[in-house]
Short mmCIF file of C-alpha atoms in Angstrom, two decimals:
data_model
loop_
_atom_site.label_atom_id
_atom_site.label_comp_id
_atom_site.label_asym_id
_atom_site.label_seq_id
_atom_site.Cartn_x
_atom_site.Cartn_y
_atom_site.Cartn_z
CA UNK A 123 -33.86 18.20 23.95
CA UNK A 124 -31.19 18.87 21.33
CA UNK A 125 -29.51 15.77 19.94
CA UNK A 126 -26.13 17.01 21.18
CA UNK A 127 -27.42 16.62 24.75
CA UNK A 128 -29.15 13.28 24.32
CA UNK A 129 -27.59 9.94 25.19
CA UNK A 130 -27.32 7.52 22.29
CA UNK A 131 -26.67 3.81 22.60
CA UNK A 132 -25.36 1.84 19.65
CA UNK A 133 -27.87 -0.92 19.13
CA UNK A 134 -27.14 -4.22 17.42
CA UNK A 135 -29.36 -3.29 14.45
CA UNK A 136 -27.43 -0.05 13.80
CA UNK A 137 -24.17 -1.96 14.04
CA UNK A 138 -25.41 -4.59 11.59
CA UNK A 139 -26.61 -1.91 9.16
CA UNK A 140 -23.26 -0.08 9.43
CA UNK A 141 -21.29 -3.21 8.53
CA UNK A 142 -23.71 -4.15 5.75
CA UNK A 143 -23.62 -0.70 4.14
CA UNK A 144 -19.84 -0.58 4.34
CA UNK A 145 -19.51 -3.95 2.59
CA UNK A 146 -22.19 -3.07 0.02
CA UNK A 147 -20.82 0.31 -1.09
CA UNK A 148 -17.19 -0.85 -1.00
CA UNK A 149 -18.07 -3.80 -3.22
CA UNK A 150 -20.11 -1.68 -5.63
CA UNK A 151 -17.28 0.84 -5.90
CA UNK A 152 -14.67 -1.81 -6.65
CA UNK A 153 -16.87 -3.43 -9.28
CA UNK A 154 -17.68 -0.17 -11.04
CA UNK A 155 -14.23 1.43 -10.66
CA UNK A 156 -13.03 0.30 -14.13
CA UNK A 157 -16.15 1.81 -15.69
CA UNK A 158 -15.70 5.01 -13.69
CA UNK A 159 -12.14 5.27 -15.01
CA UNK A 160 -13.48 4.89 -18.55
CA UNK A 161 -15.94 7.68 -17.85
CA UNK A 162 -13.13 9.89 -16.54
CA UNK A 163 -11.10 9.08 -19.63
CA UNK A 164 -13.97 10.33 -21.81
CA UNK A 165 -14.40 13.53 -19.76
CA UNK A 166 -10.68 14.32 -19.92
CA UNK A 167 -10.57 13.62 -23.66
CA UNK A 168 -13.55 15.93 -24.19
CA UNK A 169 -11.88 18.61 -22.05
CA UNK A 170 -8.72 18.47 -24.15
CA UNK A 171 -10.79 19.02 -27.29
CA UNK A 172 -12.88 21.97 -26.08
CA UNK A 173 -10.54 23.74 -23.65
CA UNK A 174 -7.38 25.74 -24.45
CA UNK A 175 -5.32 22.94 -22.98
CA UNK A 176 -2.01 21.63 -24.29
CA UNK A 177 -2.08 18.11 -22.91
CA UNK A 178 -2.34 14.47 -23.88
CA UNK A 179 -4.11 11.57 -22.23
CA UNK A 180 -2.09 9.01 -20.33
CA UNK A 181 -3.10 5.72 -18.74
CA UNK A 182 -1.56 4.14 -15.65
CA UNK A 183 -2.36 0.46 -15.22
CA UNK A 184 -3.39 -0.72 -11.77
CA UNK A 185 -4.82 -3.93 -10.40
CA UNK A 186 -6.19 -4.68 -6.95
CA UNK A 187 -6.82 -8.36 -7.58
CA UNK A 188 -6.34 -10.63 -10.60
CA UNK A 189 -10.00 -9.92 -11.41
CA UNK A 190 -10.11 -6.16 -10.75
CA UNK A 191 -7.90 -4.27 -13.19
CA UNK A 192 -8.31 -0.68 -14.29
CA UNK A 193 -6.42 2.05 -16.13
CA UNK A 194 -6.23 5.39 -14.33
CA UNK A 195 -6.50 8.26 -16.85
CA UNK A 196 -4.45 11.39 -16.30
CA UNK A 197 -3.16 14.34 -18.28
CA UNK A 198 0.36 14.54 -19.62
CA UNK A 199 1.83 17.95 -20.27
CA UNK A 200 5.15 19.70 -20.59
CA UNK A 201 6.89 20.92 -17.46
CA UNK A 202 7.31 24.70 -17.76
CA UNK A 203 9.50 26.60 -15.31
CA UNK A 204 8.29 30.10 -14.38
CA UNK A 205 9.60 32.93 -16.49
CA UNK A 206 10.83 36.11 -14.81
CA UNK A 207 7.62 37.88 -15.83
CA UNK A 208 5.38 35.12 -14.44
CA UNK A 209 7.39 35.00 -11.22
CA UNK A 210 7.22 38.77 -10.80
CA UNK A 211 3.49 39.01 -11.46
CA UNK A 212 2.75 36.13 -9.10
CA UNK A 213 4.95 37.65 -6.42
CA UNK A 214 3.26 41.05 -6.78
CA UNK A 215 -0.21 39.51 -6.59
CA UNK A 216 0.73 37.45 -3.52
CA UNK A 217 2.19 40.44 -1.70
CA UNK A 218 -0.84 42.55 -2.60
CA UNK A 219 -3.22 39.94 -1.19
CA UNK A 220 -1.11 39.63 1.95
CA UNK A 221 -1.16 43.40 2.43
CA UNK A 222 -4.93 43.42 1.89
CA UNK A 223 -5.41 41.15 4.90
CA UNK A 224 -4.31 44.03 7.15
CA UNK A 225 -7.31 46.03 5.91
CA UNK A 226 -9.83 43.52 7.22
CA UNK A 227 -11.83 44.51 10.27
CA UNK A 228 -11.27 42.99 13.67
CA UNK A 229 -14.44 40.94 13.35
CA UNK A 230 -12.79 39.01 10.51
CA UNK A 231 -9.67 37.92 12.40
CA UNK A 232 -10.25 34.18 11.72
CA UNK A 233 -10.54 34.91 7.97
CA UNK A 234 -7.48 37.14 8.16
CA UNK A 235 -5.25 34.42 9.59
CA UNK A 236 -6.73 31.80 7.28
CA UNK A 237 -5.81 33.90 4.23
CA UNK A 238 -2.32 34.55 5.57
CA UNK A 239 -1.82 30.84 6.16
CA UNK A 240 -2.92 30.09 2.59
CA UNK A 241 -0.63 32.78 1.18
CA UNK A 242 2.36 31.18 2.90
CA UNK A 243 2.17 28.39 0.32
CA UNK A 244 2.72 30.57 -2.78
CA UNK A 245 5.29 32.62 -0.87
CA UNK A 246 7.29 29.47 -0.17
CA UNK A 247 6.96 28.37 -3.80
CA UNK A 248 8.14 31.78 -5.03
CA UNK A 249 11.16 31.63 -2.75
CA UNK A 250 12.03 28.10 -3.91
CA UNK A 251 11.79 28.93 -7.62
CA UNK A 252 13.82 32.09 -7.08
CA UNK A 253 16.71 30.08 -5.60
CA UNK A 254 16.54 26.53 -7.02
CA UNK A 255 14.15 26.48 -9.97
CA UNK A 256 15.94 23.72 -11.89
CA UNK A 257 15.85 21.33 -8.92
CA UNK A 258 12.09 21.13 -8.64
CA UNK A 259 11.57 17.35 -8.39
CA UNK A 260 7.95 17.04 -9.54
CA UNK A 261 6.53 16.94 -13.06
CA UNK A 262 2.98 17.69 -14.21
CA UNK A 263 2.64 14.08 -15.39
CA UNK A 264 3.40 12.58 -11.99
CA UNK A 265 1.31 15.20 -10.22
CA UNK A 266 -1.76 14.59 -12.41
CA UNK A 267 -1.49 10.82 -11.99
CA UNK A 268 -1.13 11.11 -8.21
CA UNK A 269 -4.10 13.51 -8.04
CA UNK A 270 -6.40 10.99 -9.73
CA UNK A 271 -4.96 8.12 -7.66
CA UNK A 272 -5.48 10.06 -4.42
CA UNK A 273 -9.04 10.87 -5.52
CA UNK A 274 -9.77 7.18 -6.04
CA UNK A 275 -8.32 6.34 -2.63
CA UNK A 276 -10.40 9.05 -0.96
CA UNK A 277 -13.65 7.93 -2.58
CA UNK A 278 -12.86 4.37 -1.53
CA UNK A 279 -12.68 5.44 2.11
CA UNK A 280 -16.11 7.12 2.16
CA UNK A 281 -18.02 3.95 3.20
CA UNK A 282 -15.52 3.37 6.00
CA UNK A 283 -15.65 6.98 7.19
CA UNK A 284 -19.43 7.03 7.20
CA UNK A 285 -19.50 3.58 8.75
CA UNK A 286 -17.54 4.84 11.75
CA UNK A 287 -19.14 8.27 12.08
CA UNK A 288 -22.61 8.22 10.49
CA UNK A 289 -24.05 4.72 10.11
CA UNK A 290 -23.87 4.19 13.87
CA UNK A 291 -26.61 6.80 14.38
CA UNK A 292 -30.26 5.92 13.97
CA UNK A 293 -31.11 7.84 10.79
CA UNK A 294 -32.64 4.86 9.05
CA UNK A 295 -31.29 2.68 6.27
CA UNK A 296 -32.57 4.82 3.39
CA UNK A 297 -30.97 8.04 4.62
CA UNK A 298 -27.64 6.35 5.28
CA UNK A 299 -27.55 4.75 1.84
CA UNK A 300 -28.69 7.95 0.13
CA UNK A 301 -26.04 10.12 1.78
CA UNK A 302 -23.28 7.65 0.88
CA UNK A 303 -24.42 7.34 -2.73
CA UNK A 304 -24.69 11.13 -3.17
CA UNK A 305 -21.26 11.76 -1.64
CA UNK A 306 -19.44 9.13 -3.69
CA UNK A 307 -21.22 10.14 -6.91
CA UNK A 308 -20.45 13.82 -6.36
CA UNK A 309 -16.75 13.10 -5.78
CA UNK A 310 -16.62 10.86 -8.87
CA UNK A 311 -18.12 13.62 -11.02
CA UNK A 312 -16.02 16.35 -9.42
CA UNK A 313 -12.60 14.70 -9.82
CA UNK A 314 -12.17 14.96 -13.65
CA UNK A 315 -13.37 18.57 -13.57
CA UNK A 316 -10.86 19.30 -10.82
CA UNK A 317 -8.10 17.74 -12.92
CA UNK A 318 -9.00 19.80 -15.99
CA UNK A 319 -9.19 23.05 -14.04
CA UNK A 320 -5.83 22.46 -12.38
CA UNK A 321 -4.29 21.53 -15.74
CA UNK A 322 -5.27 24.92 -17.16
CA UNK A 323 -3.10 26.60 -14.53
CA UNK A 324 -0.38 23.98 -14.45
CA UNK A 325 0.29 24.23 -18.19
CA UNK A 326 1.44 27.81 -17.64
CA UNK A 327 4.11 26.93 -15.11
CA UNK A 328 4.90 24.45 -12.34
CA UNK A 329 5.16 27.43 -9.99
CA UNK A 330 1.46 26.91 -9.24
CA UNK A 331 1.82 23.22 -8.39
CA UNK A 332 2.38 23.65 -4.60
CA UNK A 333 -0.74 25.82 -4.31
CA UNK A 334 -2.81 23.44 -6.43
CA UNK A 335 -1.66 20.44 -4.39
CA UNK A 336 -1.77 21.81 -0.85
CA UNK A 337 -4.77 24.16 -1.10
CA UNK A 338 -6.89 23.08 -4.07
CA UNK A 339 -6.05 19.37 -4.19
CA UNK A 340 -7.37 16.73 -1.81
CA UNK A 341 -8.28 19.29 0.91
CA UNK A 342 -11.14 20.45 -1.34
CA UNK A 343 -12.36 16.87 -1.76
CA UNK A 344 -12.17 16.29 1.99
CA UNK A 345 -14.21 19.44 2.58
CA UNK A 346 -16.84 18.08 0.19
CA UNK A 347 -17.12 14.94 2.33
CA UNK A 348 -17.37 17.04 5.49
CA UNK A 349 -20.09 19.19 3.88
CA UNK A 350 -22.19 16.17 2.94
CA UNK A 351 -21.64 14.63 6.37
CA UNK A 352 -22.74 17.85 8.06
CA UNK A 353 -25.83 17.96 5.87
CA UNK A 354 -26.64 14.36 6.75
CA UNK A 355 -26.17 15.01 10.46
CA UNK A 356 -28.78 17.79 10.25
CA UNK A 357 -31.46 15.22 9.38
CA UNK A 358 -33.79 13.93 12.06
CA UNK A 359 -33.30 10.61 13.78
CA UNK A 360 -35.97 7.99 13.32
CA UNK A 361 -38.80 8.22 15.86
CA UNK A 362 -38.23 5.94 18.87
CA UNK A 363 -41.26 3.84 17.93
CA UNK A 364 -39.56 2.79 14.70
CA UNK A 365 -36.35 1.56 16.35
#
């Protein structure tokens, strides 16, 4: 019988393991967070040196407790409004992609509407910068800092998310710990690369900021968590004799 049709009861051992893993990984993350921020600082500094990036490193001081203090690294760069040429080229590319969605076959209707929904974001940004470009309230500095801060918050929630949705199933302690460690490590390695890649576009103009934030910001990181969770859910439960 497929697992989707089976009846699962949450046993006391699974509940105890779920709580224990949540406390363990949350504690480890908080202890190592200052060191992770130092690692990110090194990656961002290296990226500035080797990439065609006009940016400086900034540090935002944070503290959770009197004993846990850390400096969040982020990139500081000049806020550049879109020129008429940049606006026109971006508008032409957006309209061309929107028109291309009408050429998709009927079997790709879900993809068609997904692409149209995504293209609404740059269309809205183009309209805003065509009418009120000088009133754009966000700067690359604040955006980069909030991107790193949101990434830290999301990684911090992984033990809780898995505790509520994965640890309760009888996969065994090793699989639960392994999936959590892989997911949190992947997100920690992915975040500075995401920041550098977005900075390469953002240094051209803030016109791309809404697309970077809404489409290629935290939604990508959330999809990574969902992908790892789906992979973990494809594993086999422990045999009944081992429960």
